[in-house]
Short mmCIF file of C-alpha atoms in Angstrom, two decimals:
data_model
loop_
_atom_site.label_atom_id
_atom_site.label_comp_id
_atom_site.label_asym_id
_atom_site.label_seq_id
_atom_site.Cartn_x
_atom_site.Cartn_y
_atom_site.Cartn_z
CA UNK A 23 -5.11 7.34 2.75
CA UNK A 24 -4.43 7.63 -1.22
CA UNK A 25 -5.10 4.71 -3.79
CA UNK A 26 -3.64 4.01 -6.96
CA UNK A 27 -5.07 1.14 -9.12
CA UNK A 28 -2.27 -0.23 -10.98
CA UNK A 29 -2.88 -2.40 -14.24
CA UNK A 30 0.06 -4.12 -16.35
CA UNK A 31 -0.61 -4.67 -19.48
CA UNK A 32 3.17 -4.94 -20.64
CA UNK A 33 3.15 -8.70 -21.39
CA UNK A 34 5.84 -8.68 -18.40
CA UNK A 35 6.14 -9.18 -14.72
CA UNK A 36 6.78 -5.93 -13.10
CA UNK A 37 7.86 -4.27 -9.98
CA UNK A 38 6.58 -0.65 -9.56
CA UNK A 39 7.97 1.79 -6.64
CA UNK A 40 5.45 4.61 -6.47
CA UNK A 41 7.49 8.22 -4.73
CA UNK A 42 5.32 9.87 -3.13
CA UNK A 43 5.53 13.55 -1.92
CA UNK A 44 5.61 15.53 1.08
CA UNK A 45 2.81 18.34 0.77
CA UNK A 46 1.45 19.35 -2.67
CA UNK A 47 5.17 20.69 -4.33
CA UNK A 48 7.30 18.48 -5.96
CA UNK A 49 10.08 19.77 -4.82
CA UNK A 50 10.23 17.06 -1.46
CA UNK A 51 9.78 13.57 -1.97
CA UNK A 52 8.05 11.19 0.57
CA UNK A 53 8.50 7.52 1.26
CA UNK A 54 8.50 4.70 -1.41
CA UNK A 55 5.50 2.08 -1.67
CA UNK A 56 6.72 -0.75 -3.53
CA UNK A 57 4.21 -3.22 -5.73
CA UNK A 58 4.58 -6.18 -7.65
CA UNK A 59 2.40 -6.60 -10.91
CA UNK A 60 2.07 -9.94 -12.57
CA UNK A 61 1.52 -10.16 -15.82
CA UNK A 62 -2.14 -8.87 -16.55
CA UNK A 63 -2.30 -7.91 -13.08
CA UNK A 64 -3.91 -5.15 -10.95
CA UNK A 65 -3.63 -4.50 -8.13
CA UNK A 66 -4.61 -1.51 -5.39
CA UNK A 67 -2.02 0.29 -3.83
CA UNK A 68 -2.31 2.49 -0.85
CA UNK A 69 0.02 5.05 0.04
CA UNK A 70 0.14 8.81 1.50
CA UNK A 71 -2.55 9.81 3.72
CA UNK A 72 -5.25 12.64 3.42
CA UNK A 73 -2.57 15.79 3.79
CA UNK A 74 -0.30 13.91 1.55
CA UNK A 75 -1.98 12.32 -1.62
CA UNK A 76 -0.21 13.13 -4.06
CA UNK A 77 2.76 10.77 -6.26
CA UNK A 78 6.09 12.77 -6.91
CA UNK A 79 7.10 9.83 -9.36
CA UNK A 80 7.64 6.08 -10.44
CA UNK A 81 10.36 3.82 -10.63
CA UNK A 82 9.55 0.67 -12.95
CA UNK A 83 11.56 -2.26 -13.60
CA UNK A 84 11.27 -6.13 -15.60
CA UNK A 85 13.36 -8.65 -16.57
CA UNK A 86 12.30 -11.27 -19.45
CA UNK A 87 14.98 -13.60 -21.62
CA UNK A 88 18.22 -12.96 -19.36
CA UNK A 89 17.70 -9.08 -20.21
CA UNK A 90 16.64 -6.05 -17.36
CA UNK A 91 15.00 -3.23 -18.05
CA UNK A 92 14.30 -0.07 -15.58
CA UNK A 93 13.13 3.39 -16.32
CA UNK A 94 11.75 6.44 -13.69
CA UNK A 95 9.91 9.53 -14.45
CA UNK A 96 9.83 11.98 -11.75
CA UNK A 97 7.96 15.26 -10.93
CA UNK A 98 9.95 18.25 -11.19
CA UNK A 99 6.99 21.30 -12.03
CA UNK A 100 3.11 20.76 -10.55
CA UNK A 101 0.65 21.08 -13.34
CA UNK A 102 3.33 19.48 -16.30
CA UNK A 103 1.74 16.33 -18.03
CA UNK A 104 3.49 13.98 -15.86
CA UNK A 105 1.96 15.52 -12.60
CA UNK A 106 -1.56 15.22 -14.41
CA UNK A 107 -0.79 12.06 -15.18
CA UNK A 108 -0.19 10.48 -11.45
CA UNK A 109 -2.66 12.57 -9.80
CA UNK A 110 -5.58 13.85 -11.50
CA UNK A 111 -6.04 9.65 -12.43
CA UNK A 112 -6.95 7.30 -10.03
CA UNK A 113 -5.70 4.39 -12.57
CA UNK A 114 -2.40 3.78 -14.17
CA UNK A 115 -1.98 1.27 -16.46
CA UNK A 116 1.60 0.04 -17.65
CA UNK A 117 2.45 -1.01 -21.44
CA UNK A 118 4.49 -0.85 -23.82
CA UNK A 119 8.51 -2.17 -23.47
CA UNK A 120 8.91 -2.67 -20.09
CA UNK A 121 6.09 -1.39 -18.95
CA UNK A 122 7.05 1.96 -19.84
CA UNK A 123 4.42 3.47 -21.25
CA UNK A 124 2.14 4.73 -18.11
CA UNK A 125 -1.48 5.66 -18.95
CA UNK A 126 -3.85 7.26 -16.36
CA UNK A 127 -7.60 7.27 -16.38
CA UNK A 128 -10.29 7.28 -14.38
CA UNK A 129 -12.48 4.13 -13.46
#
């Protein structure tokens, strides 16, 4: 199986869907793993297995004050910053509005 350690530091509650993918090209996505981040939460997430380990994308969405907010970022070229970002890291850590702002590093 693949981990993810998943941090919010967005100040809200958030709901993460993590895509994964089918084989190491972007260009098939696997099934969604769904996670729910408190406020300063982390959490460990499992997902793929050991011929699939890599993330293809993520969906996040919050709501705070009456007011929704979702945004995805997806994987559409192997190597680009995004792909580093989701699977060269084995921590991703959510900030900004929204939780938006997606950070990886290594713990």
């Amino acid at each position: 199986m693949a981990y993810k350690k998943l941090v919010n530091q967005s100040g809200l509650t958030l709901t993460v869907l993590l895509i994964t993918r089918v084989g190491s090209e972007p260009n098939q996505s696997g099934p969604i793993v769904a996670a729910a981040l408190p406020v300063g939460g982390k959490q460990t997430i499992e997902y793929g297995n050991a011929q699939n380990p890599f993330l293809n994308g993520l969906v996040i969405s919050s709501s705070s004050d009456g007011a929704f907010s979702n945004g995805s970022q997806i994987v559409t070229t192997r190597g680009s910053s995004w792909d580093t970002v989701l699977n060269t890291h084995d921590t991703l850590t959510f900030n900004g509005a929204g939780g938006l702002n997606v950070v990886g590093s290594n713990t």
